[in-house]
Short mmCIF file of C-alpha atoms in Angstrom, two decimals:
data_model
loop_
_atom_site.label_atom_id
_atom_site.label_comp_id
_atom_site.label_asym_id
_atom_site.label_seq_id
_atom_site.Cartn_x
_atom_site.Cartn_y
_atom_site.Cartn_z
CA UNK J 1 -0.57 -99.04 -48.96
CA UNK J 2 1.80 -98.11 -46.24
CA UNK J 3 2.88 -101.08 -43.95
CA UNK J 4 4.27 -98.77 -41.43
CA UNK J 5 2.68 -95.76 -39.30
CA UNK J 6 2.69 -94.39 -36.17
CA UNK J 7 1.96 -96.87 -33.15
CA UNK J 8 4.29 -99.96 -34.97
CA UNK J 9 6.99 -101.22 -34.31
CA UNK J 10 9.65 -102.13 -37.02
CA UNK J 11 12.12 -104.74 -35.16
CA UNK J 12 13.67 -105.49 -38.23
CA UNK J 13 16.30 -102.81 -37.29
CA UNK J 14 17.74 -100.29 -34.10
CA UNK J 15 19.24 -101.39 -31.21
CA UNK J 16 18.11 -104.86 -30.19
CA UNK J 17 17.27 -105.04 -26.29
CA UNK J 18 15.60 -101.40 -26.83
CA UNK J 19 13.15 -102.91 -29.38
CA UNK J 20 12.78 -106.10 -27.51
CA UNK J 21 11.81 -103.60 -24.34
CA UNK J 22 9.59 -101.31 -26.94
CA UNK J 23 7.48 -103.63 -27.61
CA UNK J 24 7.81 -105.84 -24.43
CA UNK J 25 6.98 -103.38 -21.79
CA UNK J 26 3.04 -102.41 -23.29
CA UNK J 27 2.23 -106.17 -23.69
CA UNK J 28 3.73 -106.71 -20.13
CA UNK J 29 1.79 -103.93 -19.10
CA UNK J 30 -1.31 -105.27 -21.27
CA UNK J 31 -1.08 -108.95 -19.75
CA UNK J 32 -1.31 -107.39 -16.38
CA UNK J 33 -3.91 -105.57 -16.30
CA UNK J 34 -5.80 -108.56 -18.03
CA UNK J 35 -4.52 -110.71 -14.87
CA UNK J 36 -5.67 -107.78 -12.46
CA UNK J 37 -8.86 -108.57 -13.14
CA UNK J 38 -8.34 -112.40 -13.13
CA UNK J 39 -7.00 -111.86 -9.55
CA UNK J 40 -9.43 -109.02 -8.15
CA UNK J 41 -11.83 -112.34 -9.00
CA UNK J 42 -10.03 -114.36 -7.15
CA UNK J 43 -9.33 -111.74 -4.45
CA UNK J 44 -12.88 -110.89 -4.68
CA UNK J 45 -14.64 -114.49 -3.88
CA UNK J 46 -11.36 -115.79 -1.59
CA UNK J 47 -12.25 -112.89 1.14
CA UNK J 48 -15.80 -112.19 0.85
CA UNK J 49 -17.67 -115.33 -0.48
CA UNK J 50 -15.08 -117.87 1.34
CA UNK J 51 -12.74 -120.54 0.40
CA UNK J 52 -15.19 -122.89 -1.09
CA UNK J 53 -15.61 -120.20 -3.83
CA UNK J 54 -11.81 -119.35 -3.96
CA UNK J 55 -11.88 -123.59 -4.90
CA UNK J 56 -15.02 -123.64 -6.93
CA UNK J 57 -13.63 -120.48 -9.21
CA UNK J 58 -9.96 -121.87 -8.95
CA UNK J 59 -11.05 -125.35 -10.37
CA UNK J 60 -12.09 -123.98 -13.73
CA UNK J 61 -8.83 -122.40 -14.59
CA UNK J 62 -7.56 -125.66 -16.11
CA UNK J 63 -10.49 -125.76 -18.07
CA UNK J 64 -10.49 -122.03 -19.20
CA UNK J 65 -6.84 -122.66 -19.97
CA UNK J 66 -7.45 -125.49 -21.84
CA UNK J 67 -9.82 -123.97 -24.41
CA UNK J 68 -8.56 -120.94 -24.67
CA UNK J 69 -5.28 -122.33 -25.30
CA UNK J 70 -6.43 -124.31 -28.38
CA UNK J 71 -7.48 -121.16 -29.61
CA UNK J 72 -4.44 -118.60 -28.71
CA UNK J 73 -2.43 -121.47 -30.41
CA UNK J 74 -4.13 -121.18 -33.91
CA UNK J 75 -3.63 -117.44 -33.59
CA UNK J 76 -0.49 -117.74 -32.70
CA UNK J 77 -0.24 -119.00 -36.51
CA UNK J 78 -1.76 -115.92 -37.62
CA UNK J 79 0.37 -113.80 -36.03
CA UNK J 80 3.83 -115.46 -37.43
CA UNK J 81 2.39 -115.15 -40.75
CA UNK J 82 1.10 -111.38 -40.47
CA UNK J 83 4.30 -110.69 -39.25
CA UNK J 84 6.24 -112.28 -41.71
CA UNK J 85 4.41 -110.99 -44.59
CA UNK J 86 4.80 -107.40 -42.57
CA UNK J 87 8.62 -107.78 -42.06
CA UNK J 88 8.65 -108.95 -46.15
CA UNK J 89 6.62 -105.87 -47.26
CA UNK J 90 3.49 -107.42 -48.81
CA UNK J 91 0.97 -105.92 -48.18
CA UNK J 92 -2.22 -107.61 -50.03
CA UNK J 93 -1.11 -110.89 -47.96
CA UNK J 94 -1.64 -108.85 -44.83
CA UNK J 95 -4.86 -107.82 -45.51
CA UNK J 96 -5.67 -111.47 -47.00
CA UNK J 97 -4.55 -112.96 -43.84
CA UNK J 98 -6.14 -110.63 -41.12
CA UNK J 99 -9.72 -110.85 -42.36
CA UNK J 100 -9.34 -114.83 -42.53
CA UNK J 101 -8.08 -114.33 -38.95
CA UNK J 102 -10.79 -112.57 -37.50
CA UNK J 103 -13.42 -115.16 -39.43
CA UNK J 104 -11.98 -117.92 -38.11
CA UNK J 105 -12.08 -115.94 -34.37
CA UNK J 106 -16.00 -115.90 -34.65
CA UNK J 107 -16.73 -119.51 -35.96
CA UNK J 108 -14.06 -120.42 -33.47
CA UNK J 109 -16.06 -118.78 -30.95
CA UNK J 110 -19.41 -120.19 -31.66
CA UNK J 111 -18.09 -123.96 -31.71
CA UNK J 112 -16.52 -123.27 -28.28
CA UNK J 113 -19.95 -121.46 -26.75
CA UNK J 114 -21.97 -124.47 -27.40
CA UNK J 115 -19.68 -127.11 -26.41
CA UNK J 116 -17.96 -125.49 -23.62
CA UNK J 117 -21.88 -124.74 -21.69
CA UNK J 118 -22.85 -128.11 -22.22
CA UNK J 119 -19.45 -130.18 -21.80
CA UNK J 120 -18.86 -128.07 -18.46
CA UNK J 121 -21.25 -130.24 -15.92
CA UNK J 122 -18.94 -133.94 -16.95
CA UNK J 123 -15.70 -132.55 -17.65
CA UNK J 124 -15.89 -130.74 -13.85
CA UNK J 125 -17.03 -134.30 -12.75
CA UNK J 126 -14.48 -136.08 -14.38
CA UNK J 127 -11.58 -134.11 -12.61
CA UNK J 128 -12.92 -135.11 -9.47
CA UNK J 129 -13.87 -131.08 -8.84
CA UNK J 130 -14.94 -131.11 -4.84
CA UNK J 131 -18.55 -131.55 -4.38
CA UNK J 132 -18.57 -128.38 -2.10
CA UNK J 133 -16.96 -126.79 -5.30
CA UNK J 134 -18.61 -128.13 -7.93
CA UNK J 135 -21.81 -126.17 -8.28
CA UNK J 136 -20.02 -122.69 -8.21
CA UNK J 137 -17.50 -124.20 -10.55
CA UNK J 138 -20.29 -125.13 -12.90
CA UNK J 139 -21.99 -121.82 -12.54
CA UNK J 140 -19.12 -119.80 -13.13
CA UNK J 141 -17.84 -122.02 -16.27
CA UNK J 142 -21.16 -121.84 -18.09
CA UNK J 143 -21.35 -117.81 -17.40
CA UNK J 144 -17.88 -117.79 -19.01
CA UNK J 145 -18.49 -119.84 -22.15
CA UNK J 146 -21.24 -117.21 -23.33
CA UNK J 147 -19.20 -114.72 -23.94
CA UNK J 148 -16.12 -117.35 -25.88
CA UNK J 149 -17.11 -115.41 -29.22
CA UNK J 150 -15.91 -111.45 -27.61
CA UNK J 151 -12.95 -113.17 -26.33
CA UNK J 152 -11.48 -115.03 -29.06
CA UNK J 153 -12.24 -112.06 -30.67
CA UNK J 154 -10.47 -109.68 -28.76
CA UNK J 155 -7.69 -112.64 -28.36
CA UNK J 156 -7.08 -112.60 -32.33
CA UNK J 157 -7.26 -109.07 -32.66
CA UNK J 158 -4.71 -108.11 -30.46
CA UNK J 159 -2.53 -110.68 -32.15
CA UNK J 160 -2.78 -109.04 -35.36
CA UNK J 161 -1.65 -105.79 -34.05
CA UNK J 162 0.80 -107.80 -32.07
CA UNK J 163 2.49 -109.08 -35.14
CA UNK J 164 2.27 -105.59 -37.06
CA UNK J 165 4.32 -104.26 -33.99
CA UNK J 166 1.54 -103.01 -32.02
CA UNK J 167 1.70 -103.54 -28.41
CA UNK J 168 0.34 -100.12 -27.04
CA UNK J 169 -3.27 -100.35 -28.02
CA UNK J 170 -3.72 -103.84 -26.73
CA UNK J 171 -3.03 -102.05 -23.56
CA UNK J 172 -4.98 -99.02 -23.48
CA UNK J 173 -7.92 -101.72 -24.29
CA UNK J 174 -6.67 -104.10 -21.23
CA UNK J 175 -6.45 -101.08 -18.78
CA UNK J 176 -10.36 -100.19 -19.62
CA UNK J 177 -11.38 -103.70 -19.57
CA UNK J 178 -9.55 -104.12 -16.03
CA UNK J 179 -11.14 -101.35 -14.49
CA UNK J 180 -14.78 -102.29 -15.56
CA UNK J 181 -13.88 -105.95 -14.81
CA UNK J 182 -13.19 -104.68 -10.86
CA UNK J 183 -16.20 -101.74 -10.78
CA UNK J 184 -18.55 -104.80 -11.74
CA UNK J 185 -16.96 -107.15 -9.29
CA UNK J 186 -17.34 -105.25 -6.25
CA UNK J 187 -21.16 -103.60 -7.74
CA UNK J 188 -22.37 -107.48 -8.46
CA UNK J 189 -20.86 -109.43 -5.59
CA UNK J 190 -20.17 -107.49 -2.75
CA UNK J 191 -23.55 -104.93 -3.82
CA UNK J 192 -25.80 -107.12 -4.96
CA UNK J 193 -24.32 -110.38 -3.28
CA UNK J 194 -24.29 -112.15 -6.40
CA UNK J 195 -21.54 -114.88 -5.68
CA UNK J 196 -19.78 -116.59 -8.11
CA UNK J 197 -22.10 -115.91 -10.51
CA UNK J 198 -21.36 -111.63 -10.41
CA UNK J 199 -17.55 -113.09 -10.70
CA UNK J 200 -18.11 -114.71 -14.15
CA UNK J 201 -20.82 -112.07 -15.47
CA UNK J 202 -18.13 -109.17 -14.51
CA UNK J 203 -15.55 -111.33 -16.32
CA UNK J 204 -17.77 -111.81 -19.61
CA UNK J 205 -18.64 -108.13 -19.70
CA UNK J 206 -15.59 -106.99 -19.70
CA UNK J 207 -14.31 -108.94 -22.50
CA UNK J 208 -17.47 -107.86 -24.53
CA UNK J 209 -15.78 -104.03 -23.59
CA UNK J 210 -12.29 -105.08 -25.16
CA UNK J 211 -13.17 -106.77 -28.13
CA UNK J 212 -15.34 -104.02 -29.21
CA UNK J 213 -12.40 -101.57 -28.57
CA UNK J 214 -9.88 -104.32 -30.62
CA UNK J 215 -12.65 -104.15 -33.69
CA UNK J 216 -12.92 -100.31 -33.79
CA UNK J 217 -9.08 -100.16 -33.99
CA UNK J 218 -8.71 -102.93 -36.74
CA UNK J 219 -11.94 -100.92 -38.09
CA UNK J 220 -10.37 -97.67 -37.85
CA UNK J 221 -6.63 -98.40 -39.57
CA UNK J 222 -7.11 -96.32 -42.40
CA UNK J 223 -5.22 -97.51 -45.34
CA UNK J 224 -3.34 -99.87 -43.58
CA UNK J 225 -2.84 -103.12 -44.74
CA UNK J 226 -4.25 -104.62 -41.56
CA UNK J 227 -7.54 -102.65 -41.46
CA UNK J 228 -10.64 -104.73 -40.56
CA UNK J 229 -13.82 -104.43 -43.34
CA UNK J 230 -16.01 -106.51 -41.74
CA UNK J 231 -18.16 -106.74 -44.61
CA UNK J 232 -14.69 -108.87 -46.23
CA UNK J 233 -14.78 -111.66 -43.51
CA UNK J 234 -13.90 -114.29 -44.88
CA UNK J 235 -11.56 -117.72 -44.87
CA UNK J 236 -9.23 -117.73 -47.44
CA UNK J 237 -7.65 -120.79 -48.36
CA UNK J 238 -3.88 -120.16 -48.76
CA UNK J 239 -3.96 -117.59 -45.68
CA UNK J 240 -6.07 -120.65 -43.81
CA UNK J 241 -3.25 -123.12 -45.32
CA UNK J 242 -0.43 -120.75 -44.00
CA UNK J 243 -2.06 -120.15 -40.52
CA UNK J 244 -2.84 -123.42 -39.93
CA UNK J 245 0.36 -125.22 -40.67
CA UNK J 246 2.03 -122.87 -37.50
CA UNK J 247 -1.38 -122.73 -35.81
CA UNK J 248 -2.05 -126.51 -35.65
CA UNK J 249 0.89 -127.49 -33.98
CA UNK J 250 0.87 -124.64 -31.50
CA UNK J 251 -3.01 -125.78 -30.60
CA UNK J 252 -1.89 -129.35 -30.35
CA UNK J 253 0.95 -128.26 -27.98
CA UNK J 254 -1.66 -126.15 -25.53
CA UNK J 255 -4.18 -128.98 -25.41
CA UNK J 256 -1.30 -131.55 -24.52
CA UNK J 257 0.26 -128.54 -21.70
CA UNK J 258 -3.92 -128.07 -20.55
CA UNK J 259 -4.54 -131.88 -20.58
CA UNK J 260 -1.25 -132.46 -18.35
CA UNK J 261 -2.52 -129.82 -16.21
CA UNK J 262 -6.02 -130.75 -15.86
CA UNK J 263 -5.06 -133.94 -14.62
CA UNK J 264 -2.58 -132.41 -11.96
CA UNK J 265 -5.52 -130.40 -10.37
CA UNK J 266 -7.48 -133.83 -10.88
CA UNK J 267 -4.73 -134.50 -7.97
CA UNK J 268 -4.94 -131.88 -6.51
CA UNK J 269 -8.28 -131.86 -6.05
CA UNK J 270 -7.65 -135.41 -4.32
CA UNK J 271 -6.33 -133.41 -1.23
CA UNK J 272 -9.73 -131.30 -0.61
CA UNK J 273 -10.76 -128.27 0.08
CA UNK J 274 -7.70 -126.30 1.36
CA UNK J 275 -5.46 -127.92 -0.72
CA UNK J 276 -7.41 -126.59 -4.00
CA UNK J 277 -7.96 -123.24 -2.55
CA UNK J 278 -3.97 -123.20 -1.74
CA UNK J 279 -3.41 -124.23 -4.98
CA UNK J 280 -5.40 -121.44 -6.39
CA UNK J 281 -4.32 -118.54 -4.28
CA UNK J 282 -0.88 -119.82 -5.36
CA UNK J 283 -1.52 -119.63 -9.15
CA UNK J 284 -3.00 -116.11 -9.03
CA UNK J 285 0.48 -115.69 -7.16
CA UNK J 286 2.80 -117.12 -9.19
CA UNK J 287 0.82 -115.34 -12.18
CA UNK J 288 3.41 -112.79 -12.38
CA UNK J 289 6.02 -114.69 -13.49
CA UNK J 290 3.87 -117.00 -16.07
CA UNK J 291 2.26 -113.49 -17.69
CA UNK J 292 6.45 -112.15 -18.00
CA UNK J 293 8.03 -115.06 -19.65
CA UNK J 294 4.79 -115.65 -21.70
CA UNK J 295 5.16 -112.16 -22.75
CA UNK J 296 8.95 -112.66 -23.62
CA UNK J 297 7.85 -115.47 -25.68
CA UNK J 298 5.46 -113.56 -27.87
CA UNK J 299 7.52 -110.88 -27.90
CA UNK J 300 11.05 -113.04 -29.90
CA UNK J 301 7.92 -114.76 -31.94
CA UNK J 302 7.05 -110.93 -33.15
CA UNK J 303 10.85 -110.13 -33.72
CA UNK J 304 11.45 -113.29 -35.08
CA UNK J 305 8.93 -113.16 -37.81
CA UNK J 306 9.69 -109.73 -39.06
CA UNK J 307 13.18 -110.41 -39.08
CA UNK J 308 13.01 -113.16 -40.61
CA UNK J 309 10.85 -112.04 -43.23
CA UNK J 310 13.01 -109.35 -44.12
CA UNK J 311 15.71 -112.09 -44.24
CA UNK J 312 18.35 -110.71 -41.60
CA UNK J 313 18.74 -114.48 -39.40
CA UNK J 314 21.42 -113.06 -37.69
CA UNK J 315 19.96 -110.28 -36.37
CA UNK J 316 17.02 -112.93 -35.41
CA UNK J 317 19.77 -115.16 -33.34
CA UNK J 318 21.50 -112.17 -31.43
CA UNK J 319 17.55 -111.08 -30.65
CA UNK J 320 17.36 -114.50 -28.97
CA UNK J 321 20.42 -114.28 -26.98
CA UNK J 322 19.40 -111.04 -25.91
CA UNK J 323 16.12 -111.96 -24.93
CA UNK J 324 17.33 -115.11 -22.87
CA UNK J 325 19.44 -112.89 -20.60
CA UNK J 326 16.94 -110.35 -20.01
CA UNK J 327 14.40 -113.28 -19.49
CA UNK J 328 16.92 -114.89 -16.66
CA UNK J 329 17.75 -112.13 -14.73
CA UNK J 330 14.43 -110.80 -14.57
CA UNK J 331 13.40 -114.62 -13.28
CA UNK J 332 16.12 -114.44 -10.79
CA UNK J 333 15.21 -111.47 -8.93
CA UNK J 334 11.37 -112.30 -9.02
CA UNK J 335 12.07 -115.77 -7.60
CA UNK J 336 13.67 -114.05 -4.78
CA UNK J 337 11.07 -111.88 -3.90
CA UNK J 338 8.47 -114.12 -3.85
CA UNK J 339 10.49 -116.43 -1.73
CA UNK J 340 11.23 -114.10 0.33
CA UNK J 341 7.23 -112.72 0.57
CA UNK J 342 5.30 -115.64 0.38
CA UNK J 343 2.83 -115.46 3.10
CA UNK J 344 2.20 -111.78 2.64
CA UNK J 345 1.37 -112.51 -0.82
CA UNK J 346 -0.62 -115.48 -0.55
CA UNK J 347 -2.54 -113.78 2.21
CA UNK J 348 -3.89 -111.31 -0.36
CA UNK J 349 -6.29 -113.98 -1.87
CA UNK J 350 -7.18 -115.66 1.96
CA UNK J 351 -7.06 -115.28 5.36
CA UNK J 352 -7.70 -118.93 6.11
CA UNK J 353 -4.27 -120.13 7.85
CA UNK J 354 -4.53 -123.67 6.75
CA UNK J 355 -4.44 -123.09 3.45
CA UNK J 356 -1.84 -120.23 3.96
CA UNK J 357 0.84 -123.33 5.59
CA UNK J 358 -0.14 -125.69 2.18
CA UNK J 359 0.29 -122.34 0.21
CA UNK J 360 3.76 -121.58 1.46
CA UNK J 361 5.23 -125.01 1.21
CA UNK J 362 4.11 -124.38 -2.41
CA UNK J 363 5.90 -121.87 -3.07
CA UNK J 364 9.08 -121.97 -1.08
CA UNK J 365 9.39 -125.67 -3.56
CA UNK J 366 8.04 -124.68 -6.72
CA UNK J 367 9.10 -120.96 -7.23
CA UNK J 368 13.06 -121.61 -7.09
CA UNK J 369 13.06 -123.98 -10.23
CA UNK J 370 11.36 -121.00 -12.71
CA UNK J 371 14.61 -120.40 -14.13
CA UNK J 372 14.68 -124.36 -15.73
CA UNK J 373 11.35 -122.87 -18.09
CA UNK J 374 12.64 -119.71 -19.63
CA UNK J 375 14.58 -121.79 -22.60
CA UNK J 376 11.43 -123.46 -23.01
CA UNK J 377 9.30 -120.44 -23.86
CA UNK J 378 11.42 -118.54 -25.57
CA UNK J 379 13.35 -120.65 -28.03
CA UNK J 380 10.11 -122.68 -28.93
CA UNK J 381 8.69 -118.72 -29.66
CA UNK J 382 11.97 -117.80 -31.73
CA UNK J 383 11.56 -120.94 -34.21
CA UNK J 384 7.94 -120.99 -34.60
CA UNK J 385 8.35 -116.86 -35.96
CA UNK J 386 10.14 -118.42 -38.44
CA UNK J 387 7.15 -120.49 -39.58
CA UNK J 388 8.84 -124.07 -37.77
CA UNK J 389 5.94 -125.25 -35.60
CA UNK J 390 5.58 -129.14 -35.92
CA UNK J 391 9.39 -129.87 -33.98
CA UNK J 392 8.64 -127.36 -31.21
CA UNK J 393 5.10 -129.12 -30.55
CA UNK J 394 6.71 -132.74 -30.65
CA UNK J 395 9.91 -131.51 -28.04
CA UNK J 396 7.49 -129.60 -25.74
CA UNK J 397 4.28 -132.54 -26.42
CA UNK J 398 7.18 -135.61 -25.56
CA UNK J 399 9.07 -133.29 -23.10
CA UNK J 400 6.69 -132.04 -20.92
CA UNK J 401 2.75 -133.18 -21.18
CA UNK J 402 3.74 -137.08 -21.75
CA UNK J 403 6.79 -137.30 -19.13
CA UNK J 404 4.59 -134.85 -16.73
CA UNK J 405 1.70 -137.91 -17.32
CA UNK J 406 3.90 -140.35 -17.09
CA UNK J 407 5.37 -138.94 -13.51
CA UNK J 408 1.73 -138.19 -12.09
CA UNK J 409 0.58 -141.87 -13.37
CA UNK J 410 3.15 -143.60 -11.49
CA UNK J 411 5.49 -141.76 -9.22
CA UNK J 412 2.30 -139.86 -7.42
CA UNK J 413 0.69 -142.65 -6.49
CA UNK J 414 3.33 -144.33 -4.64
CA UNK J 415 4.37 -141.58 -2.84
CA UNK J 416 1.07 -139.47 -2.47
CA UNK J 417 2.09 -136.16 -1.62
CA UNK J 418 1.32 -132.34 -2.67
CA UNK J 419 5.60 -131.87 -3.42
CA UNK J 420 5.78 -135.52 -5.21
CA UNK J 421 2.87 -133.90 -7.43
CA UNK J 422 4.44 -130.61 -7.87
CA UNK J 423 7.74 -132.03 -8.67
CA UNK J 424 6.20 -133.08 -11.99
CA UNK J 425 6.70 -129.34 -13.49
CA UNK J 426 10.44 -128.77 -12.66
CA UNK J 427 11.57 -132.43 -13.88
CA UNK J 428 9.86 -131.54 -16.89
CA UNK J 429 10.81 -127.76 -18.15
CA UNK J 430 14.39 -129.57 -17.73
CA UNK J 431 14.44 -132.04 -20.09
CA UNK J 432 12.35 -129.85 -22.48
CA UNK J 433 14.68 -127.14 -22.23
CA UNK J 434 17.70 -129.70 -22.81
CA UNK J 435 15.67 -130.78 -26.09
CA UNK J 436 15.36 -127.41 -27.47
CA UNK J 437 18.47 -126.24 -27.03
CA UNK J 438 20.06 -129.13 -28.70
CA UNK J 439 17.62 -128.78 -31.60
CA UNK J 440 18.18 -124.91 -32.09
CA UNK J 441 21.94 -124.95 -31.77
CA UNK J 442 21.67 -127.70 -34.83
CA UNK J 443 20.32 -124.97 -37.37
CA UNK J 444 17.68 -127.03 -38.87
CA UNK J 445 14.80 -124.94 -38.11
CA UNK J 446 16.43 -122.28 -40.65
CA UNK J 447 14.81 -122.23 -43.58
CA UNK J 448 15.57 -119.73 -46.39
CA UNK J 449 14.13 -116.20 -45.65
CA UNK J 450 12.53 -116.34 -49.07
CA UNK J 451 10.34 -119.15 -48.83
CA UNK J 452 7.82 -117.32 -46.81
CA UNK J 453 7.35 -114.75 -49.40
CA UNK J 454 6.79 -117.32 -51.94
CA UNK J 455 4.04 -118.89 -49.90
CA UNK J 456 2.32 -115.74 -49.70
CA UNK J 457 2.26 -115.12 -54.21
#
């Protein structure tokens, strides 16, 4: 078998910030599109349903965060060890690896389609969700956990071709998704006045559309090592072993982030109505900037697994530099524009002018501090490519989900403002960022290169 063909990317050599943009700029691209129709949604319900559906569909975010992050976390395991055995050249630990992938997308799936339809009417409750809200909220949550197996599907497919060096399909699959995602929208809510409800059926067939598209190009791979035989589906124990010992941690890390933020929108929800629908037309806003340094991080994950595979760590460290300065300057001029365009961009997702005041005394105190994060994501992506997961998850758990609890447990509530809440997320990325740079300049997440081919034989 051939481990490279047309359509991967070998990072493993070339010119560094030309392979970090290679493969960058189609998952950028990718991530978009899949937020496009995340905010036509939100656009969607915010200006022709009204702001109690802008709050009822912007209170489940946590909650769709929250278990999709447990899962994106295990694959993220997956991913550093596809692309490790890639970057080493083995080729039957490729193929062992992707099918137990893909099985462990389905069962994943399943579990999360049961317990996410009938968890959703407490855990909405719980978080203090409006009662104005709470009905759509429900509605819409329930729609979206019956499609959970498509998306973790399409979720752990596109991080196999992720880690082979793939970032182009994942696109061309997002693109189609987006556009049947928005022809549904407007056919289902503004056609057939369908509500919240056409929001969340739109969403869940169009994830049925890219997962389909994700197996028929895993299907398809001819004599690759990463082709899909669905027929072979199965978990294997040492490729379970290996994903799970970068995947575990990873998970654990996304609950603790989701948990930390479900219980800032549990504050946020203590302000009402205009407050939460502020608070959502400002995350669809801010979006931009969360999908690009996310994107980063995967990206130095990808470039640190190969490279580390094929054993060349100081390629791997100047491919982190690298991908720090890109990340800053690129946060630095986006923090400016949106500064700069607040209103206008908040008044895409309402026209209501309360909530555009809360919105843009969100922004104008939130936006400026994005540069304290980008250490965070990207240094925590470089060392867990290299198969170090557990440190990363106890910096970023310690860092920022307890101290973030810790802050909203007992600074918020003697000072009970929207800023004093919001003030938990820059005080945080700080101190996380100071932890991880301390613990990657030490060296001790370096293992040697040949250890992961020895797990793999």
């Amino acid at each position: 078998m051939h481990l490279m063909r047309r359509g991967t990317l070998d990072v493993t050599q070339g010119v560094i910030w030309k392979q970090l943009l290679a493969f960058f700029i189609p998952l950028w691209c990718g991530t978009f599109f899949q937020q496009l129709y995340n905010t036509v949604d939100t656009v969607v319900v915010g200006r022709f349903v009204g702001k109690t559906a802008l709050a009822a569909v912007g209170s489940t975010g946590t909650v769709v965060n929250l278990t999709v992050g447990i899962f994106n976390g295990l694959a993220s395991g997956a991913v550093v060890i596809i692309a490790q055995y890639y970057g080493a050249r083995l080729a039957k630990d490729v193929h062992r690896s992707v099918h137990t992938a893909m099985a462990i997308s389905v069962l994943a799936g399943a579990l999360f389609t049961v317990g996410g339809f009938f968890l959703t009417p407490p855990v909405l409750r719980a978080m203090g969700t409006t009662a104005e809200a709470l009905p759509g909220a429900t509605l819409y949550l329930q729609i979206y956990f019956l499609g959970m197996i498509p998306n973790l599907v399409y979720n752990m497919g596109t991080g196999v071709l992720r880690a082979i060096g793939d970032s182009s399909r994942p696109l061309y699959f997002l693109i189609a998704a987006s556009l049947c995602n928005i022809v549904l929208d407007l056919v289902l809510v503004l056609g057939l006045d369908m509500g919240v409800a056409g929001v969340a059926i739109a969403t869940v067939a169009s994830q049925v559309l890219s997962a389909a598209l994700v197996l028929l190009s895993l299907t398809r791979a001819d004599g690759q090592p990463y082709q899909l035989f669905l027929r072979q589906l199965r978990i294997d124990r040492r490729a379970l072993v290996a994903t799970l010992r970068v995947g575990v941690p990873a998970a654990m890390q996304s609950v603790m982030y989701n948990v930390s933020n479900i219980v800032i929108q549990s504050s946020i929800n203590s302000f009402g109505t205009d407050t939460v629908a502020a608070w959502s037309a400002y995350g669809k806003m801010d979006m931009i900037f969360w999908m690009s340094i996310n994107t980063m991080g995967l990206t130095i994950t990808t470039f640190a697994g190969q490279n580390y595979g094929a054993g060349k760590i100081d390629r791997l460290k100047k491919g982190v530099r690298v991908c720090v300065g890109m990340s800053a300057g690129f946060t630095a001029a986006l923090s400016a524009t949106m500064v700069l365009l607040a209103r206008p961009l908040l008044s895409i997702f309402t026209p209501d002018p309360e909530v555009l005041v809360i919105g843009v005394d969100m922004v104008y105190f939130l936006v400026p501090t994005y540069i304290t994060y980008i250490l965070v994501e990207i240094l925590a992506g470089a060392i867990r490519g290299t198969g170090e997961a557990v440190v990363p998850m106890i910096i970023s758990i310690f860092g920022v989900c307890v101290l973030r609890l810790v802050w909203l447990f007992t600074a918020v509530p003697l000072h009970h403002t929207v800023a004093m809440v919001a003030a938990s997320y820059p005080i945080t990325w700080v101190v996380t960022s100071a932890a991880l740079l301390i613990y990657y300049c030490r060296g001790r997440w370096l293992r040697l290169p040949q250890a992961a081919e020895q797990e793999g034989r």
